[in-house]
mmCIF file of C-alpha atoms in Angstrom:
data_model
loop_
_atom_site.group_PDB
_atom_site.id
_atom_site.type_symbol
_atom_site.label_atom_id
_atom_site.label_comp_id
_atom_site.label_asym_id
_atom_site.label_seq_id
_atom_site.Cartn_x
_atom_site.Cartn_y
_atom_site.Cartn_z
ATOM 1 C CA MET A 1 -12.494 -22.629 -2.494
ATOM 2 C CA GLU A 2 -12.641 -20.988 -5.856
ATOM 3 C CA GLN A 3 -15.863 -19.279 -5.363
ATOM 4 C CA GLU A 4 -15.252 -18.236 -2.211
ATOM 5 C CA THR A 5 -11.546 -16.630 -2.615
ATOM 6 C CA GLY A 6 -13.145 -15.251 -5.816
ATOM 7 C CA LEU A 7 -10.162 -16.311 -8.067
ATOM 8 C CA SER A 8 -10.222 -19.209 -10.242
ATOM 9 C CA LYS A 9 -7.361 -21.566 -10.883
ATOM 10 C CA PRO A 10 -7.566 -20.528 -14.759
ATOM 11 C CA VAL A 11 -6.854 -16.953 -13.644
ATOM 12 C CA ALA A 12 -4.095 -17.653 -11.444
ATOM 13 C CA VAL A 13 -2.088 -19.364 -13.484
ATOM 14 C CA ILE A 14 -2.684 -16.890 -16.518
ATOM 15 C CA ALA A 15 -1.564 -14.188 -14.094
ATOM 16 C CA CYS A 16 1.136 -16.069 -13.199
ATOM 17 C CA ALA A 17 2.116 -16.952 -16.570
ATOM 18 C CA THR A 18 1.936 -13.102 -17.585
ATOM 19 C CA MET A 19 4.107 -12.306 -14.968
ATOM 20 C CA ALA A 20 6.780 -14.762 -16.404
ATOM 21 C CA PHE A 21 6.783 -13.298 -19.627
ATOM 22 C CA LEU A 22 6.747 -9.752 -18.315
ATOM 23 C CA TYR A 23 9.759 -10.464 -16.649
ATOM 24 C CA VAL A 24 11.602 -11.610 -19.331
ATOM 25 C CA ALA A 25 9.827 -9.262 -22.330
ATOM 26 C CA ILE A 26 10.742 -6.145 -20.421
ATOM 27 C CA LEU A 27 14.603 -7.082 -20.757
ATOM 28 C CA TYR A 28 14.296 -6.497 -24.373
ATOM 29 C CA ALA A 29 12.285 -3.423 -24.102
ATOM 30 C CA PRO A 30 14.839 -0.911 -24.920
ATOM 31 C CA THR A 31 16.034 -1.908 -27.792
ATOM 32 C CA LEU A 32 12.718 -3.932 -29.457
ATOM 33 C CA ILE A 33 10.070 -1.051 -28.374
ATOM 34 C CA LEU A 34 12.069 1.996 -27.080
ATOM 35 C CA ARG A 35 14.343 1.674 -29.865
ATOM 36 C CA LEU A 36 17.356 2.691 -27.905
ATOM 37 C CA PRO A 37 20.509 2.340 -29.450
ATOM 38 C CA ALA A 38 22.069 -0.774 -28.296
ATOM 39 C CA PRO A 39 24.567 0.005 -25.332
ATOM 40 C CA SER A 40 28.118 0.917 -25.441
ATOM 41 C CA SER A 41 29.560 -1.387 -22.850
ATOM 42 C CA LEU A 42 28.703 -4.231 -20.640
ATOM 43 C CA LYS A 43 27.991 -2.504 -17.709
ATOM 44 C CA GLU A 44 25.696 0.131 -19.349
ATOM 45 C CA PHE A 45 23.908 -2.973 -20.827
ATOM 46 C CA LEU A 46 23.584 -4.444 -17.170
ATOM 47 C CA ILE A 47 22.138 -1.231 -15.900
ATOM 48 C CA ARG A 48 19.496 -0.906 -18.376
ATOM 49 C CA ARG A 49 18.632 -4.615 -17.257
ATOM 50 C CA PHE A 50 18.444 -3.768 -14.034
ATOM 51 C CA ILE A 51 15.904 -1.366 -14.169
ATOM 52 C CA CYS A 52 13.599 -3.080 -16.359
ATOM 53 C CA ALA A 53 13.815 -6.102 -13.645
ATOM 54 C CA ALA A 54 12.796 -3.495 -11.194
ATOM 55 C CA ILE A 55 9.922 -1.855 -12.993
ATOM 56 C CA SER A 56 8.929 -5.336 -14.430
ATOM 57 C CA SER A 57 8.905 -6.247 -10.017
ATOM 58 C CA PHE A 58 7.280 -3.445 -9.118
ATOM 59 C CA MET A 59 4.460 -4.068 -12.085
ATOM 60 C CA SER A 60 3.586 -7.263 -10.865
ATOM 61 C CA LEU A 61 3.832 -6.315 -7.111
ATOM 62 C CA VAL A 62 1.047 -4.293 -7.988
ATOM 63 C CA PHE A 63 -1.106 -6.035 -10.425
ATOM 64 C CA CYS A 64 -0.908 -9.082 -7.881
ATOM 65 C CA ALA A 65 -2.484 -6.418 -4.938
ATOM 66 C CA PHE A 66 -5.449 -5.276 -7.467
ATOM 67 C CA LEU A 67 -6.093 -9.314 -8.573
ATOM 68 C CA LEU A 68 -5.703 -11.056 -4.840
ATOM 69 C CA PRO A 69 -9.500 -11.266 -3.630
ATOM 70 C CA LEU A 70 -8.405 -9.134 -0.437
ATOM 71 C CA ARG A 71 -10.880 -6.785 1.921
ATOM 72 C CA ARG A 72 -7.813 -4.996 3.389
ATOM 73 C CA ARG A 73 -5.160 -3.109 1.019
ATOM 74 C CA GLU A 74 -3.400 -1.528 3.880
ATOM 75 C CA ALA A 75 0.572 -1.745 2.179
ATOM 76 C CA THR A 76 1.551 -3.514 5.762
ATOM 77 C CA TYR A 77 -0.947 -6.150 5.161
ATOM 78 C CA LEU A 78 -0.164 -6.446 1.321
ATOM 79 C CA PHE A 79 3.708 -6.828 2.766
ATOM 80 C CA HIS A 80 2.850 -9.407 4.807
ATOM 81 C CA VAL A 81 1.227 -11.604 1.849
ATOM 82 C CA TYR A 82 4.095 -10.765 0.100
ATOM 83 C CA GLY A 83 6.570 -12.116 3.086
ATOM 84 C CA ILE A 84 8.405 -8.810 3.353
ATOM 85 C CA ARG A 85 8.463 -8.494 6.733
ATOM 86 C CA LEU A 86 10.992 -7.533 9.555
ATOM 87 C CA ASP A 87 10.003 -10.402 12.371
ATOM 88 C CA HIS A 88 11.749 -13.152 12.996
ATOM 89 C CA LEU A 89 13.956 -11.965 10.563
ATOM 90 C CA TRP A 90 17.324 -13.897 12.194
ATOM 91 C CA GLN A 91 15.007 -17.122 11.860
ATOM 92 C CA ALA A 92 14.538 -16.495 8.391
ATOM 93 C CA VAL A 93 18.249 -15.926 7.641
ATOM 94 C CA VAL A 94 19.961 -18.530 9.734
ATOM 95 C CA PHE A 95 17.824 -21.333 9.170
ATOM 96 C CA PRO A 96 17.347 -21.354 5.649
ATOM 97 C CA LEU A 97 21.116 -20.358 5.096
ATOM 98 C CA SER A 98 22.272 -23.182 7.169
ATOM 99 C CA LEU A 99 20.071 -25.866 5.595
ATOM 100 C CA THR A 100 21.202 -24.847 1.989
ATOM 101 C CA CYS A 101 24.949 -25.111 3.337
ATOM 102 C CA LEU A 102 24.487 -28.882 4.087
ATOM 103 C CA MET A 103 23.568 -29.437 0.141
ATOM 104 C CA TYR A 104 27.107 -27.565 -0.483
ATOM 105 C CA ALA A 105 28.870 -29.578 2.576
ATOM 106 C CA GLY A 106 30.868 -31.162 -0.454
ATOM 107 C CA SER A 107 32.028 -27.929 -2.176
ATOM 108 C CA LEU A 108 32.685 -25.991 1.277
ATOM 109 C CA VAL A 109 34.494 -29.192 2.195
ATOM 110 C CA PHE A 110 36.585 -28.676 -0.886
ATOM 111 C CA LYS A 111 37.283 -24.724 -0.338
ATOM 112 C CA SER A 112 38.354 -25.740 2.988
ATOM 113 C CA LEU A 113 41.329 -28.147 1.917
ATOM 114 C CA LEU A 114 41.850 -25.861 -0.796
ATOM 115 C CA LEU A 115 42.393 -23.262 2.546
ATOM 116 C CA VAL A 116 44.356 -25.937 4.129
ATOM 117 C CA ASP A 117 46.766 -26.440 1.326
ATOM 118 C CA SER A 118 47.464 -22.781 0.575
ATOM 119 C CA TRP A 119 48.445 -22.232 4.645
ATOM 120 C CA LYS A 120 50.599 -25.263 4.165
ATOM 121 C CA GLU A 121 52.430 -23.854 1.153
ATOM 122 C CA HIS A 122 52.587 -20.746 2.814
ATOM 123 C CA MET A 123 54.138 -21.976 5.910
ATOM 124 C CA HIS A 124 56.333 -24.466 4.131
ATOM 125 C CA LEU A 125 58.066 -21.531 2.080
ATOM 126 C CA GLY A 126 58.736 -19.671 5.257
ATOM 127 C CA GLU A 127 57.108 -16.667 4.335
ATOM 128 C CA GLY A 128 55.704 -15.655 7.726
ATOM 129 C CA ASN A 129 54.524 -17.380 10.953
ATOM 130 C CA SER A 130 50.819 -18.568 11.092
ATOM 131 C CA LEU A 131 49.239 -14.895 12.566
ATOM 132 C CA ASN A 132 50.955 -13.597 9.377
ATOM 133 C CA CYS A 133 49.312 -16.423 7.377
ATOM 134 C CA ILE A 134 45.535 -15.570 8.708
ATOM 135 C CA LYS A 135 46.528 -11.954 8.101
ATOM 136 C CA ASP A 136 47.376 -12.119 4.837
ATOM 137 C CA ILE A 137 43.788 -14.370 4.173
ATOM 138 C CA LEU A 138 42.084 -11.970 5.417
ATOM 139 C CA GLN A 139 43.182 -9.009 3.488
ATOM 140 C CA ASN A 140 42.888 -11.192 0.599
ATOM 141 C CA PHE A 141 39.389 -11.859 1.569
ATOM 142 C CA LEU A 142 38.720 -7.819 2.105
ATOM 143 C CA ALA A 143 40.299 -7.105 -1.332
ATOM 144 C CA GLY A 144 37.962 -9.615 -2.857
ATOM 145 C CA LEU A 145 35.147 -8.151 -1.204
ATOM 146 C CA SER A 146 35.984 -4.773 -2.665
ATOM 147 C CA SER A 147 36.463 -5.903 -5.947
ATOM 148 C CA THR A 148 32.863 -7.866 -5.969
ATOM 149 C CA ALA A 149 31.183 -4.781 -4.533
ATOM 150 C CA SER A 150 32.457 -2.269 -7.557
ATOM 151 C CA ASN A 151 31.697 -5.474 -10.070
ATOM 152 C CA VAL A 152 28.281 -4.787 -12.018
ATOM 153 C CA LEU A 153 28.199 -8.625 -12.684
ATOM 154 C CA ALA A 154 28.409 -9.394 -8.971
ATOM 155 C CA TRP A 155 25.443 -6.701 -8.400
ATOM 156 C CA ARG A 156 23.256 -8.690 -10.901
ATOM 157 C CA THR A 157 24.267 -12.187 -9.654
ATOM 158 C CA TYR A 158 23.853 -11.491 -6.021
ATOM 159 C CA VAL A 159 21.412 -8.616 -5.718
ATOM 160 C CA VAL A 160 19.388 -7.761 -8.660
ATOM 161 C CA ALA A 161 18.482 -11.528 -10.310
ATOM 162 C CA PRO A 162 17.793 -12.972 -6.571
ATOM 163 C CA LEU A 163 15.754 -9.976 -5.316
ATOM 164 C CA THR A 164 13.573 -9.186 -8.613
ATOM 165 C CA GLU A 165 13.153 -13.355 -9.158
ATOM 166 C CA GLU A 166 11.948 -13.889 -5.689
ATOM 167 C CA LEU A 167 10.005 -11.056 -5.412
ATOM 168 C CA VAL A 168 8.273 -12.110 -8.728
ATOM 169 C CA PHE A 169 8.111 -15.897 -8.838
ATOM 170 C CA ARG A 170 7.856 -16.428 -4.935
ATOM 171 C CA ALA A 171 6.323 -13.138 -3.270
ATOM 172 C CA CYS A 172 3.941 -12.584 -5.746
ATOM 173 C CA MET A 173 2.873 -16.053 -7.787
ATOM 174 C CA ILE A 174 2.539 -18.040 -4.800
ATOM 175 C CA PRO A 175 -0.130 -16.105 -3.127
ATOM 176 C CA LEU A 176 -1.878 -16.370 -6.578
ATOM 177 C CA LEU A 177 -1.835 -19.547 -6.776
ATOM 178 C CA LEU A 178 -3.230 -20.626 -3.069
ATOM 179 C CA CYS A 179 -5.841 -18.083 -3.328
ATOM 180 C CA GLY A 180 -6.877 -20.218 -6.306
ATOM 181 C CA GLY A 181 -7.350 -23.126 -4.638
ATOM 182 C CA PHE A 182 -4.282 -24.890 -5.787
ATOM 183 C CA GLU A 183 -2.943 -27.511 -2.964
ATOM 184 C CA ILE A 184 0.289 -26.762 -1.803
ATOM 185 C CA TYR A 185 2.728 -29.362 -3.660
ATOM 186 C CA VAL A 186 1.166 -28.648 -6.673
ATOM 187 C CA VAL A 187 2.136 -25.072 -6.216
ATOM 188 C CA ILE A 188 5.708 -26.104 -5.046
ATOM 189 C CA LEU A 189 5.903 -27.862 -8.513
ATOM 190 C CA LEU A 190 4.151 -25.115 -10.617
ATOM 191 C CA CYS A 191 6.321 -21.974 -9.854
ATOM 192 C CA PRO A 192 9.686 -23.509 -10.610
ATOM 193 C CA ILE A 193 8.294 -24.596 -13.944
ATOM 194 C CA LEU A 194 7.535 -20.700 -14.689
ATOM 195 C CA PHE A 195 10.507 -20.028 -13.502
ATOM 196 C CA SER A 196 12.721 -22.279 -15.139
ATOM 197 C CA LEU A 197 11.150 -21.237 -18.601
ATOM 198 C CA ALA A 198 11.524 -17.252 -17.723
ATOM 199 C CA HIS A 199 15.400 -18.905 -17.889
ATOM 200 C CA LEU A 200 15.166 -19.832 -21.556
ATOM 201 C CA ASN A 201 16.112 -16.320 -22.864
ATOM 202 C CA ARG A 202 19.444 -17.576 -21.712
ATOM 203 C CA TRP A 203 19.235 -19.919 -24.839
ATOM 204 C CA MET A 204 19.399 -17.037 -27.380
ATOM 205 C CA GLU A 205 22.443 -15.462 -25.347
ATOM 206 C CA ILE A 206 24.382 -18.382 -25.351
ATOM 207 C CA TYR A 207 23.764 -19.452 -28.620
ATOM 208 C CA GLY A 208 24.057 -15.722 -30.452
ATOM 209 C CA ARG A 209 26.384 -14.287 -28.295
ATOM 210 C CA GLN A 210 28.848 -16.853 -26.823
ATOM 211 C CA ASN A 211 29.149 -18.618 -30.434
ATOM 212 C CA TYR A 212 27.958 -22.161 -28.780
ATOM 213 C CA SER A 213 26.876 -24.854 -31.279
ATOM 214 C CA LEU A 214 22.988 -25.248 -31.137
ATOM 215 C CA LEU A 215 23.567 -28.894 -29.405
ATOM 216 C CA LYS A 216 25.971 -27.336 -27.218
ATOM 217 C CA ALA A 217 23.461 -24.238 -26.218
ATOM 218 C CA PHE A 218 20.852 -26.763 -25.504
ATOM 219 C CA MET A 219 22.954 -28.973 -23.194
ATOM 220 C CA VAL A 220 23.960 -25.900 -21.245
ATOM 221 C CA VAL A 221 20.591 -24.133 -21.097
ATOM 222 C CA GLY A 222 19.129 -27.938 -20.081
ATOM 223 C CA LEU A 223 21.392 -28.445 -17.169
ATOM 224 C CA GLN A 224 20.306 -24.784 -16.221
ATOM 225 C CA LEU A 225 16.895 -25.324 -16.457
ATOM 226 C CA GLY A 226 17.224 -28.321 -14.739
ATOM 227 C CA TYR A 227 18.674 -26.508 -12.151
ATOM 228 C CA THR A 228 16.658 -24.089 -11.801
ATOM 229 C CA LEU A 229 13.680 -26.610 -11.554
ATOM 230 C CA ILE A 230 15.234 -28.100 -8.896
ATOM 231 C CA PHE A 231 15.882 -24.634 -6.532
ATOM 232 C CA GLY A 232 12.940 -23.322 -7.475
ATOM 233 C CA SER A 233 10.997 -25.871 -6.054
ATOM 234 C CA TYR A 234 13.205 -25.583 -2.536
ATOM 235 C CA ALA A 235 12.559 -21.537 -2.768
ATOM 236 C CA SER A 236 8.784 -22.151 -2.788
ATOM 237 C CA PHE A 237 8.558 -24.751 -0.318
ATOM 238 C CA LEU A 238 10.892 -22.583 1.716
ATOM 239 C CA PHE A 239 8.481 -19.468 0.905
ATOM 240 C CA ILE A 240 5.077 -21.459 1.715
ATOM 241 C CA ARG A 241 6.777 -23.043 5.151
ATOM 242 C CA THR A 242 8.289 -19.556 6.485
ATOM 243 C CA GLY A 243 5.841 -17.134 5.056
ATOM 244 C CA HIS A 244 9.237 -15.001 4.963
ATOM 245 C CA LEU A 245 10.575 -13.941 1.540
ATOM 246 C CA VAL A 246 13.789 -13.739 3.172
ATOM 247 C CA ALA A 247 14.224 -17.151 3.489
ATOM 248 C CA PRO A 248 14.149 -18.187 -0.198
ATOM 249 C CA LEU A 249 16.224 -15.008 -1.060
ATOM 250 C CA VAL A 250 19.208 -15.958 0.901
ATOM 251 C CA ALA A 251 19.374 -19.413 -0.096
ATOM 252 C CA HIS A 252 18.949 -17.753 -3.939
ATOM 253 C CA ILE A 253 22.054 -15.661 -2.985
ATOM 254 C CA PHE A 254 24.122 -18.201 -1.581
ATOM 255 C CA CYS A 255 23.328 -21.005 -4.480
ATOM 256 C CA ASN A 256 24.129 -17.985 -6.802
ATOM 257 C CA PHE A 257 27.469 -17.626 -4.957
ATOM 258 C CA MET A 258 28.356 -21.482 -4.712
ATOM 259 C CA GLY A 259 27.553 -22.850 -8.574
ATOM 260 C CA LEU A 260 26.691 -26.273 -8.338
ATOM 261 C CA PRO A 261 27.233 -28.564 -5.822
ATOM 262 C CA MET A 262 30.299 -30.613 -5.888
ATOM 263 C CA LEU A 263 30.146 -34.305 -5.897
ATOM 264 C CA PHE A 264 33.329 -35.545 -5.963
ATOM 265 C CA VAL A 265 37.084 -34.702 -6.426
ATOM 266 C CA ARG A 266 39.940 -36.686 -7.809
ATOM 267 C CA ARG A 267 42.251 -38.308 -4.980
ATOM 268 C CA THR A 268 40.273 -37.370 -2.292
ATOM 269 C CA GLY A 269 36.728 -39.426 -1.212
ATOM 270 C CA MET A 270 36.165 -36.615 1.549
ATOM 271 C CA VAL A 271 34.555 -34.179 -0.621
ATOM 272 C CA SER A 272 31.568 -37.373 -1.869
ATOM 273 C CA LEU A 273 31.631 -38.171 2.106
ATOM 274 C CA ALA A 274 30.757 -34.402 2.591
ATOM 275 C CA PHE A 275 28.277 -34.308 0.121
ATOM 276 C CA ILE A 276 26.497 -37.458 0.932
ATOM 277 C CA ALA A 277 26.574 -36.729 4.850
ATOM 278 C CA GLY A 278 25.243 -33.262 4.100
ATOM 279 C CA THR A 279 22.386 -34.804 1.534
ATOM 280 C CA VAL A 280 21.610 -36.974 4.022
ATOM 281 C CA ALA A 281 21.245 -34.293 6.835
ATOM 282 C CA PHE A 282 19.447 -31.731 4.639
ATOM 283 C CA MET A 283 16.449 -34.510 4.083
ATOM 284 C CA CYS A 284 16.512 -35.280 7.579
ATOM 285 C CA LEU A 285 16.550 -31.436 8.454
ATOM 286 C CA LEU A 286 14.050 -30.321 5.694
ATOM 287 C CA CYS A 287 10.555 -29.867 7.424
ATOM 288 C CA PRO A 288 11.626 -29.748 11.387
ATOM 289 C CA VAL A 289 14.325 -26.924 10.631
ATOM 290 C CA THR A 290 10.936 -24.917 8.263
ATOM 291 C CA GLN A 291 8.469 -25.500 10.927
ATOM 292 C CA PRO A 292 6.191 -22.319 10.596
ATOM 293 C CA HIS A 293 6.151 -21.612 14.227
ATOM 294 C CA LEU A 294 9.793 -20.784 13.921
ATOM 295 C CA TYR A 295 8.582 -17.922 11.855
ATOM 296 C CA ASN A 296 5.472 -16.685 12.757
ATOM 297 C CA ASP A 297 4.070 -15.714 16.329
ATOM 298 C CA GLY A 298 0.779 -18.195 15.517
ATOM 299 C CA THR A 299 -0.535 -19.983 12.557
ATOM 300 C CA ASN A 300 -4.157 -19.267 13.156
ATOM 301 C CA ASP A 301 -4.897 -23.003 12.542
ATOM 302 C CA CYS A 302 -5.237 -22.464 9.191
ATOM 303 C CA GLU A 303 -4.687 -24.659 6.467
ATOM 304 C CA CYS A 304 -2.235 -23.199 4.622
ATOM 305 C CA TRP A 305 -1.567 -20.616 8.021
ATOM 306 C CA HIS A 306 -0.253 -17.695 5.955
ATOM 307 C CA GLY A 307 -3.747 -16.646 5.532
ATOM 308 C CA TYR A 308 -4.272 -16.936 2.103
ATOM 309 C CA CYS A 309 -6.658 -19.925 2.254
ATOM 310 C CA SER A 310 -10.757 -18.642 2.157
ATOM 311 C CA SER A 311 -10.765 -18.809 5.853
ATOM 312 C CA ASN A 312 -8.871 -16.458 6.889
ATOM 313 C CA LEU A 313 -7.816 -14.652 3.767
ATOM 314 C CA ASN A 314 -10.835 -11.849 3.631
ATOM 315 C CA SER A 315 -10.841 -11.517 7.690
#
C-alpha cells in the first residue's frame, strides 16, 4: 500500500508530529518570535491565541493537501477528504451527540435532580406557580447564554479549541495516517497520543501561572492527558466511521461543556446507576449508531470506505 499510495508510514508519522508541534509552538510565536509586548489583558491574550490557532490550522490543511497523494486537487474533493461536508449533516450532529450523552448519563441525571430541587424550593417559598417557575428558568437560561456568548473564555472552550483541534488532529492527521498504510485501529490509537502530547503545554501554564506545586501540576496534567487520550480515541473513531468532521466536533464541544463524567454523588445512587446504564448503552450502540452507510450515500466497497485506501484514493 505504501508504494501504491506514494506515502510511507515514517513520512506520515513525521508529518503528523510536525503538525502537532506546530499547533502548540505557534501559540508562543507572538512573544518568543515576533517579540510583541506581553498582552495587557486576558482577552488580548486569548485573541492572540485564537489567531495563532487559526493560522496553524490553515497551514496544516495546506500542508496536508500537498502531502496527500491525490490526483485531484479541487477544493470540493479536498473538503470531502477532510470530512468538511454538508450532506448528512443532521445525522452527523444528532447520532454522535446522542451517543456521547450516554457517557454523561450520570451528570445529566444529577443536573436534572438539581433542577427539580430548585423548582420544589421555588414552589415551597410560594414565589409563584409552576408556569412562573418555568418562565424564570428560561430567563436564567437565556441570560446565561447571552453571558456565555460574550465571554472570551467560552469562545476558546466551545468554538476555537474544538474547531482547530479537530481540523488538525482529525481532518488532517487521519487521512495522512490511513494513506500511509496504517491499520484503522492503529490510527485510532496513534492520533490521540499526538493529541494528548499537544496538551503538555498546559503543564507549564498550570505550574508557572497557577502556582501549583510540581507534583500537583503533574497530577492535574496527567489526569487531563488521560482524559484527552480517551476522548481522542473516541473522536478519531467517530471521524473514521462517519467521514464527517461534524461528528467529532459536536462531541468535542459537548464534552468541553460537561467536563469529566460524574460517576457518583453522595446521598443518592441514581447518578451511579445512570452512569452504569449509560455506559452499557454506549458500548452496545457505539458501532450500530456509527455505521458508515448512515452518513454516506455509498461506501464504494472500500476497505476504509472513505476512499483513502490505495484502491480508491487516486480514482
